[in-house]
Amino acid sequence: MPDECSLCHPDLAPKLMTSEAWMLILNHNQNLLGKCFLALNRHLEAVTALTTEEWLDLQVHLRRATDMLISAFQPDHFNYAFLQNQDRHVHLHIMPRYAAPRTFGGSTFIDPDYPSHYAVPAPVHRLPTGQFAALAGYLQQRLQ
Ligand SMILES: [Zn+2]
């Protein structure tokens, strides 16, 4: 069981915020506009081993992240998932779902599977570097 992983070194990913226990990271794959995840600040692989303080902090910041996405893109629904298939480090996916296309920075984003199951593996929609940075900034401005 490794005690270090890529989520222990998330400098590669844009962090939208860091709290006591969690960091909010924007996914490079933006197949669902605004898709992001909350990763625990320490390496832990079992969700059931989270402390009470970490659960309480998760509740606060899950609400903040959800409100941020509502403010930015008005998703029609949200999927939340602890999957940890590729990265065992505890993290919670926040997947905004859309009944109709959204646009950002001149790109159009669709959710072809709405309202049914989120497709795994997800289709890939990577943004050009400048547009990705603009998206991160746009979301950060809406983080209350
Ligand atoms: Zn880790």
mmCIF file with all atom_site columns, C-alpha atoms and ligand atoms in Angstrom:
data_model
loop_
_atom_site.group_PDB
_atom_site.id
_atom_site.type_symbol
_atom_site.label_atom_id
_atom_site.label_alt_id
_atom_site.label_comp_id
_atom_site.label_asym_id
_atom_site.label_entity_id
_atom_site.label_seq_id
_atom_site.pdbx_PDB_ins_code
_atom_site.Cartn_x
_atom_site.Cartn_y
_atom_site.Cartn_z
_atom_site.occupancy
_atom_site.B_iso_or_equiv
_atom_site.pdbx_formal_charge
_atom_site.auth_seq_id
_atom_site.auth_comp_id
_atom_site.auth_asym_id
_atom_site.auth_atom_id
_atom_site.pdbx_PDB_model_num
ATOM   1   C  CA . MET A 1 1   ? 0.000   0.000  0.000   1.00 0.00 ? 1   MET A CA 1
ATOM   2   C  CA . PRO A 1 2   ? 1.753   3.184  -1.131  1.00 0.00 ? 2   PRO A CA 1
ATOM   3   C  CA . ASP A 1 3   ? 1.683   6.150  1.196   1.00 0.00 ? 3   ASP A CA 1
ATOM   4   C  CA . GLU A 1 4   ? 2.316   8.615  -1.608  1.00 0.00 ? 4   GLU A CA 1
ATOM   5   C  CA . CYS A 1 5   ? 0.635   9.162  -4.956  1.00 0.00 ? 5   CYS A CA 1
ATOM   6   C  CA . SER A 1 6   ? -0.049  11.788 -7.599  1.00 0.00 ? 6   SER A CA 1
ATOM   7   C  CA . LEU A 1 7   ? -2.787  13.319 -5.455  1.00 0.00 ? 7   LEU A CA 1
ATOM   8   C  CA . CYS A 1 8   ? -0.232  13.783 -2.684  1.00 0.00 ? 8   CYS A CA 1
ATOM   9   C  CA . HIS A 1 9   ? 1.580   16.089 -5.126  1.00 0.00 ? 9   HIS A CA 1
ATOM   10  C  CA . PRO A 1 10  ? -1.225  17.988 -6.817  1.00 0.00 ? 10  PRO A CA 1
ATOM   11  C  CA . ASP A 1 11  ? 0.956   20.956 -7.867  1.00 0.00 ? 11  ASP A CA 1
ATOM   12  C  CA . LEU A 1 12  ? 0.379   19.702 -11.404 1.00 0.00 ? 12  LEU A CA 1
ATOM   13  C  CA . ALA A 1 13  ? -3.349  20.404 -11.141 1.00 0.00 ? 13  ALA A CA 1
ATOM   14  C  CA . PRO A 1 14  ? -4.962  23.799 -10.589 1.00 0.00 ? 14  PRO A CA 1
ATOM   15  C  CA . LYS A 1 15  ? -6.242  24.016 -7.033  1.00 0.00 ? 15  LYS A CA 1
ATOM   16  C  CA . LEU A 1 16  ? -9.329  26.193 -6.777  1.00 0.00 ? 16  LEU A CA 1
ATOM   17  C  CA . MET A 1 17  ? -9.089  26.266 -2.998  1.00 0.00 ? 17  MET A CA 1
ATOM   18  C  CA . THR A 1 18  ? -7.511  24.519 -0.017  1.00 0.00 ? 18  THR A CA 1
ATOM   19  C  CA . SER A 1 19  ? -9.244  24.018 3.307   1.00 0.00 ? 19  SER A CA 1
ATOM   20  C  CA . GLU A 1 20  ? -8.203  22.439 6.575   1.00 0.00 ? 20  GLU A CA 1
ATOM   21  C  CA . ALA A 1 21  ? -8.680  18.909 5.224   1.00 0.00 ? 21  ALA A CA 1
ATOM   22  C  CA . TRP A 1 22  ? -9.460  19.130 1.493   1.00 0.00 ? 22  TRP A CA 1
ATOM   23  C  CA . MET A 1 23  ? -8.366  20.735 -1.745  1.00 0.00 ? 23  MET A CA 1
ATOM   24  C  CA . LEU A 1 24  ? -10.677 21.471 -4.662  1.00 0.00 ? 24  LEU A CA 1
ATOM   25  C  CA . ILE A 1 25  ? -9.041  20.592 -7.988  1.00 0.00 ? 25  ILE A CA 1
ATOM   26  C  CA . LEU A 1 26  ? -10.315 21.279 -11.495 1.00 0.00 ? 26  LEU A CA 1
ATOM   27  C  CA . ASN A 1 27  ? -10.224 18.201 -13.762 1.00 0.00 ? 27  ASN A CA 1
ATOM   28  C  CA . HIS A 1 28  ? -8.109  18.510 -16.888 1.00 0.00 ? 28  HIS A CA 1
ATOM   29  C  CA . ASN A 1 29  ? -10.837 16.559 -18.642 1.00 0.00 ? 29  ASN A CA 1
ATOM   30  C  CA . GLN A 1 30  ? -13.716 18.998 -18.951 1.00 0.00 ? 30  GLN A CA 1
ATOM   31  C  CA . ASN A 1 31  ? -16.140 16.636 -20.718 1.00 0.00 ? 31  ASN A CA 1
ATOM   32  C  CA . LEU A 1 32  ? -18.647 18.003 -18.202 1.00 0.00 ? 32  LEU A CA 1
ATOM   33  C  CA . LEU A 1 33  ? -18.093 21.737 -17.866 1.00 0.00 ? 33  LEU A CA 1
ATOM   34  C  CA . GLY A 1 34  ? -16.753 22.574 -14.418 1.00 0.00 ? 34  GLY A CA 1
ATOM   35  C  CA . LYS A 1 35  ? -16.015 18.969 -13.441 1.00 0.00 ? 35  LYS A CA 1
ATOM   36  C  CA . CYS A 1 36  ? -13.804 19.002 -10.353 1.00 0.00 ? 36  CYS A CA 1
ATOM   37  C  CA . PHE A 1 37  ? -12.991 16.962 -7.270  1.00 0.00 ? 37  PHE A CA 1
ATOM   38  C  CA . LEU A 1 38  ? -12.234 17.357 -3.591  1.00 0.00 ? 38  LEU A CA 1
ATOM   39  C  CA . ALA A 1 39  ? -9.066  15.488 -2.600  1.00 0.00 ? 39  ALA A CA 1
ATOM   40  C  CA . LEU A 1 40  ? -8.055  14.867 0.992   1.00 0.00 ? 40  LEU A CA 1
ATOM   41  C  CA . ASN A 1 41  ? -4.946  16.811 2.073   1.00 0.00 ? 41  ASN A CA 1
ATOM   42  C  CA . ARG A 1 42  ? -3.331  13.642 3.446   1.00 0.00 ? 42  ARG A CA 1
ATOM   43  C  CA . HIS A 1 43  ? -2.831  10.248 1.861   1.00 0.00 ? 43  HIS A CA 1
ATOM   44  C  CA . LEU A 1 44  ? -5.639  7.939  2.930   1.00 0.00 ? 44  LEU A CA 1
ATOM   45  C  CA . GLU A 1 45  ? -7.196  5.150  0.868   1.00 0.00 ? 45  GLU A CA 1
ATOM   46  C  CA . ALA A 1 46  ? -10.297 4.162  2.857   1.00 0.00 ? 46  ALA A CA 1
ATOM   47  C  CA . VAL A 1 47  ? -13.248 6.570  2.890   1.00 0.00 ? 47  VAL A CA 1
ATOM   48  C  CA . THR A 1 48  ? -14.408 4.791  6.026   1.00 0.00 ? 48  THR A CA 1
ATOM   49  C  CA . ALA A 1 49  ? -11.226 5.925  7.809   1.00 0.00 ? 49  ALA A CA 1
ATOM   50  C  CA . LEU A 1 50  ? -11.974 9.656  7.427   1.00 0.00 ? 50  LEU A CA 1
ATOM   51  C  CA . THR A 1 51  ? -12.140 11.461 10.760  1.00 0.00 ? 51  THR A CA 1
ATOM   52  C  CA . THR A 1 52  ? -15.271 13.246 11.952  1.00 0.00 ? 52  THR A CA 1
ATOM   53  C  CA . GLU A 1 53  ? -13.486 16.568 11.393  1.00 0.00 ? 53  GLU A CA 1
ATOM   54  C  CA . GLU A 1 54  ? -12.681 15.584 7.801   1.00 0.00 ? 54  GLU A CA 1
ATOM   55  C  CA . TRP A 1 55  ? -16.321 14.630 7.115   1.00 0.00 ? 55  TRP A CA 1
ATOM   56  C  CA . LEU A 1 56  ? -17.530 17.934 8.572   1.00 0.00 ? 56  LEU A CA 1
ATOM   57  C  CA . ASP A 1 57  ? -15.006 19.896 6.503   1.00 0.00 ? 57  ASP A CA 1
ATOM   58  C  CA . LEU A 1 58  ? -16.083 17.917 3.430   1.00 0.00 ? 58  LEU A CA 1
ATOM   59  C  CA . GLN A 1 59  ? -19.702 18.892 3.989   1.00 0.00 ? 59  GLN A CA 1
ATOM   60  C  CA . VAL A 1 60  ? -18.797 22.582 4.121   1.00 0.00 ? 60  VAL A CA 1
ATOM   61  C  CA . HIS A 1 61  ? -16.600 22.527 1.037   1.00 0.00 ? 61  HIS A CA 1
ATOM   62  C  CA . LEU A 1 62  ? -18.828 20.236 -0.997  1.00 0.00 ? 62  LEU A CA 1
ATOM   63  C  CA . ARG A 1 63  ? -21.560 22.812 -0.540  1.00 0.00 ? 63  ARG A CA 1
ATOM   64  C  CA . ARG A 1 64  ? -19.169 25.627 -1.516  1.00 0.00 ? 64  ARG A CA 1
ATOM   65  C  CA . ALA A 1 65  ? -18.069 23.777 -4.656  1.00 0.00 ? 65  ALA A CA 1
ATOM   66  C  CA . THR A 1 66  ? -21.665 23.019 -5.604  1.00 0.00 ? 66  THR A CA 1
ATOM   67  C  CA . ASP A 1 67  ? -22.703 26.656 -5.079  1.00 0.00 ? 67  ASP A CA 1
ATOM   68  C  CA . MET A 1 68  ? -19.711 27.747 -7.177  1.00 0.00 ? 68  MET A CA 1
ATOM   69  C  CA . LEU A 1 69  ? -20.852 25.568 -10.079 1.00 0.00 ? 69  LEU A CA 1
ATOM   70  C  CA . ILE A 1 70  ? -24.476 26.697 -9.759  1.00 0.00 ? 70  ILE A CA 1
ATOM   71  C  CA . SER A 1 71  ? -23.325 30.300 -9.890  1.00 0.00 ? 71  SER A CA 1
ATOM   72  C  CA . ALA A 1 72  ? -21.068 29.640 -12.901 1.00 0.00 ? 72  ALA A CA 1
ATOM   73  C  CA . PHE A 1 73  ? -23.077 27.320 -15.144 1.00 0.00 ? 73  PHE A CA 1
ATOM   74  C  CA . GLN A 1 74  ? -26.442 26.456 -13.524 1.00 0.00 ? 74  GLN A CA 1
ATOM   75  C  CA . PRO A 1 75  ? -26.124 22.645 -13.848 1.00 0.00 ? 75  PRO A CA 1
ATOM   76  C  CA . ASP A 1 76  ? -29.413 20.733 -13.987 1.00 0.00 ? 76  ASP A CA 1
ATOM   77  C  CA . HIS A 1 77  ? -28.184 18.003 -11.657 1.00 0.00 ? 77  HIS A CA 1
ATOM   78  C  CA . PHE A 1 78  ? -25.054 16.801 -9.824  1.00 0.00 ? 78  PHE A CA 1
ATOM   79  C  CA . ASN A 1 79  ? -23.395 13.393 -9.544  1.00 0.00 ? 79  ASN A CA 1
ATOM   80  C  CA . TYR A 1 80  ? -21.043 12.900 -6.590  1.00 0.00 ? 80  TYR A CA 1
ATOM   81  C  CA . ALA A 1 81  ? -18.812 9.837  -6.437  1.00 0.00 ? 81  ALA A CA 1
ATOM   82  C  CA . PHE A 1 82  ? -15.953 8.284  -4.537  1.00 0.00 ? 82  PHE A CA 1
ATOM   83  C  CA . LEU A 1 83  ? -14.547 5.957  -7.217  1.00 0.00 ? 83  LEU A CA 1
ATOM   84  C  CA . GLN A 1 84  ? -10.783 5.711  -6.494  1.00 0.00 ? 84  GLN A CA 1
ATOM   85  C  CA . ASN A 1 85  ? -10.169 3.167  -9.233  1.00 0.00 ? 85  ASN A CA 1
ATOM   86  C  CA . GLN A 1 86  ? -7.093  4.864  -10.685 1.00 0.00 ? 86  GLN A CA 1
ATOM   87  C  CA . ASP A 1 87  ? -6.043  7.014  -7.720  1.00 0.00 ? 87  ASP A CA 1
ATOM   88  C  CA . ARG A 1 88  ? -6.650  5.261  -4.413  1.00 0.00 ? 88  ARG A CA 1
ATOM   89  C  CA . HIS A 1 89  ? -6.124  8.496  -2.487  1.00 0.00 ? 89  HIS A CA 1
ATOM   90  C  CA . VAL A 1 90  ? -9.522  9.549  -1.095  1.00 0.00 ? 90  VAL A CA 1
ATOM   91  C  CA . HIS A 1 91  ? -11.210 12.057 -3.417  1.00 0.00 ? 91  HIS A CA 1
ATOM   92  C  CA . LEU A 1 92  ? -14.804 12.911 -4.235  1.00 0.00 ? 92  LEU A CA 1
ATOM   93  C  CA . HIS A 1 93  ? -15.784 13.632 -7.833  1.00 0.00 ? 93  HIS A CA 1
ATOM   94  C  CA . ILE A 1 94  ? -18.207 16.485 -8.421  1.00 0.00 ? 94  ILE A CA 1
ATOM   95  C  CA . MET A 1 95  ? -19.840 16.025 -11.811 1.00 0.00 ? 95  MET A CA 1
ATOM   96  C  CA . PRO A 1 96  ? -22.230 18.727 -12.955 1.00 0.00 ? 96  PRO A CA 1
ATOM   97  C  CA . ARG A 1 97  ? -24.858 17.396 -15.346 1.00 0.00 ? 97  ARG A CA 1
ATOM   98  C  CA . TYR A 1 98  ? -26.506 19.395 -18.100 1.00 0.00 ? 98  TYR A CA 1
ATOM   99  C  CA . ALA A 1 99  ? -29.813 19.010 -19.890 1.00 0.00 ? 99  ALA A CA 1
ATOM   100 C  CA . ALA A 1 100 ? -28.678 21.420 -22.617 1.00 0.00 ? 100 ALA A CA 1
ATOM   101 C  CA . PRO A 1 101 ? -25.330 22.573 -24.042 1.00 0.00 ? 101 PRO A CA 1
ATOM   102 C  CA . ARG A 1 102 ? -23.295 25.254 -22.250 1.00 0.00 ? 102 ARG A CA 1
ATOM   103 C  CA . THR A 1 103 ? -20.647 27.493 -23.752 1.00 0.00 ? 103 THR A CA 1
ATOM   104 C  CA . PHE A 1 104 ? -17.500 28.899 -22.211 1.00 0.00 ? 104 PHE A CA 1
ATOM   105 C  CA . GLY A 1 105 ? -14.662 30.740 -23.891 1.00 0.00 ? 105 GLY A CA 1
ATOM   106 C  CA . GLY A 1 106 ? -16.034 30.006 -27.329 1.00 0.00 ? 106 GLY A CA 1
ATOM   107 C  CA . SER A 1 107 ? -16.266 26.222 -26.758 1.00 0.00 ? 107 SER A CA 1
ATOM   108 C  CA . THR A 1 108 ? -19.497 24.282 -26.500 1.00 0.00 ? 108 THR A CA 1
ATOM   109 C  CA . PHE A 1 109 ? -19.901 21.569 -23.870 1.00 0.00 ? 109 PHE A CA 1
ATOM   110 C  CA . ILE A 1 110 ? -22.531 18.885 -24.080 1.00 0.00 ? 110 ILE A CA 1
ATOM   111 C  CA . ASP A 1 111 ? -23.668 16.088 -21.744 1.00 0.00 ? 111 ASP A CA 1
ATOM   112 C  CA . PRO A 1 112 ? -24.919 13.506 -24.271 1.00 0.00 ? 112 PRO A CA 1
ATOM   113 C  CA . ASP A 1 113 ? -25.873 10.954 -21.596 1.00 0.00 ? 113 ASP A CA 1
ATOM   114 C  CA . TYR A 1 114 ? -28.052 13.301 -19.553 1.00 0.00 ? 114 TYR A CA 1
ATOM   115 C  CA . PRO A 1 115 ? -30.231 12.387 -17.669 1.00 0.00 ? 115 PRO A CA 1
ATOM   116 C  CA . SER A 1 116 ? -29.050 8.780  -17.498 1.00 0.00 ? 116 SER A CA 1
ATOM   117 C  CA . HIS A 1 117 ? -25.822 7.331  -16.135 1.00 0.00 ? 117 HIS A CA 1
ATOM   118 C  CA . TYR A 1 118 ? -22.544 9.134  -16.411 1.00 0.00 ? 118 TYR A CA 1
ATOM   119 C  CA . ALA A 1 119 ? -20.513 7.268  -19.047 1.00 0.00 ? 119 ALA A CA 1
ATOM   120 C  CA . VAL A 1 120 ? -17.350 5.508  -17.844 1.00 0.00 ? 120 VAL A CA 1
ATOM   121 C  CA . PRO A 1 121 ? -14.784 5.852  -19.274 1.00 0.00 ? 121 PRO A CA 1
ATOM   122 C  CA . ALA A 1 122 ? -15.665 9.470  -19.852 1.00 0.00 ? 122 ALA A CA 1
ATOM   123 C  CA . PRO A 1 123 ? -15.188 11.075 -23.242 1.00 0.00 ? 123 PRO A CA 1
ATOM   124 C  CA . VAL A 1 124 ? -12.228 13.464 -23.202 1.00 0.00 ? 124 VAL A CA 1
ATOM   125 C  CA . HIS A 1 125 ? -12.636 17.205 -23.666 1.00 0.00 ? 125 HIS A CA 1
ATOM   126 C  CA . ARG A 1 126 ? -9.352  18.963 -22.937 1.00 0.00 ? 126 ARG A CA 1
ATOM   127 C  CA . LEU A 1 127 ? -9.211  22.732 -23.226 1.00 0.00 ? 127 LEU A CA 1
ATOM   128 C  CA . PRO A 1 128 ? -6.316  24.734 -24.654 1.00 0.00 ? 128 PRO A CA 1
ATOM   129 C  CA . THR A 1 129 ? -4.054  25.883 -21.788 1.00 0.00 ? 129 THR A CA 1
ATOM   130 C  CA . GLY A 1 130 ? -5.237  29.499 -21.830 1.00 0.00 ? 130 GLY A CA 1
ATOM   131 C  CA . GLN A 1 131 ? -8.888  28.522 -21.855 1.00 0.00 ? 131 GLN A CA 1
ATOM   132 C  CA . PHE A 1 132 ? -8.362  26.038 -19.022 1.00 0.00 ? 132 PHE A CA 1
ATOM   133 C  CA . ALA A 1 133 ? -6.684  28.734 -16.916 1.00 0.00 ? 133 ALA A CA 1
ATOM   134 C  CA . ALA A 1 134 ? -9.541  31.119 -17.736 1.00 0.00 ? 134 ALA A CA 1
ATOM   135 C  CA . LEU A 1 135 ? -12.051 28.490 -16.591 1.00 0.00 ? 135 LEU A CA 1
ATOM   136 C  CA . ALA A 1 136 ? -10.170 27.988 -13.306 1.00 0.00 ? 136 ALA A CA 1
ATOM   137 C  CA . GLY A 1 137 ? -10.161 31.758 -12.717 1.00 0.00 ? 137 GLY A CA 1
ATOM   138 C  CA . TYR A 1 138 ? -13.834 32.093 -13.606 1.00 0.00 ? 138 TYR A CA 1
ATOM   139 C  CA . LEU A 1 139 ? -14.746 29.372 -11.114 1.00 0.00 ? 139 LEU A CA 1
ATOM   140 C  CA . GLN A 1 140 ? -12.489 30.755 -8.378  1.00 0.00 ? 140 GLN A CA 1
ATOM   141 C  CA . GLN A 1 141 ? -14.229 34.121 -8.622  1.00 0.00 ? 141 GLN A CA 1
ATOM   142 C  CA . ARG A 1 142 ? -17.507 32.352 -7.842  1.00 0.00 ? 142 ARG A CA 1
ATOM   143 C  CA . LEU A 1 143 ? -16.185 30.503 -4.812  1.00 0.00 ? 143 LEU A CA 1
ATOM   144 C  CA . GLN A 1 144 ? -17.793 32.102 -1.734  1.00 0.00 ? 144 GLN A CA 1
HETATM 145 ZN ZN . ZN  B 2 .   ? -1.888  10.217 -2.035  1.00 0.00 ? 1   ZN  B ZN 1
#
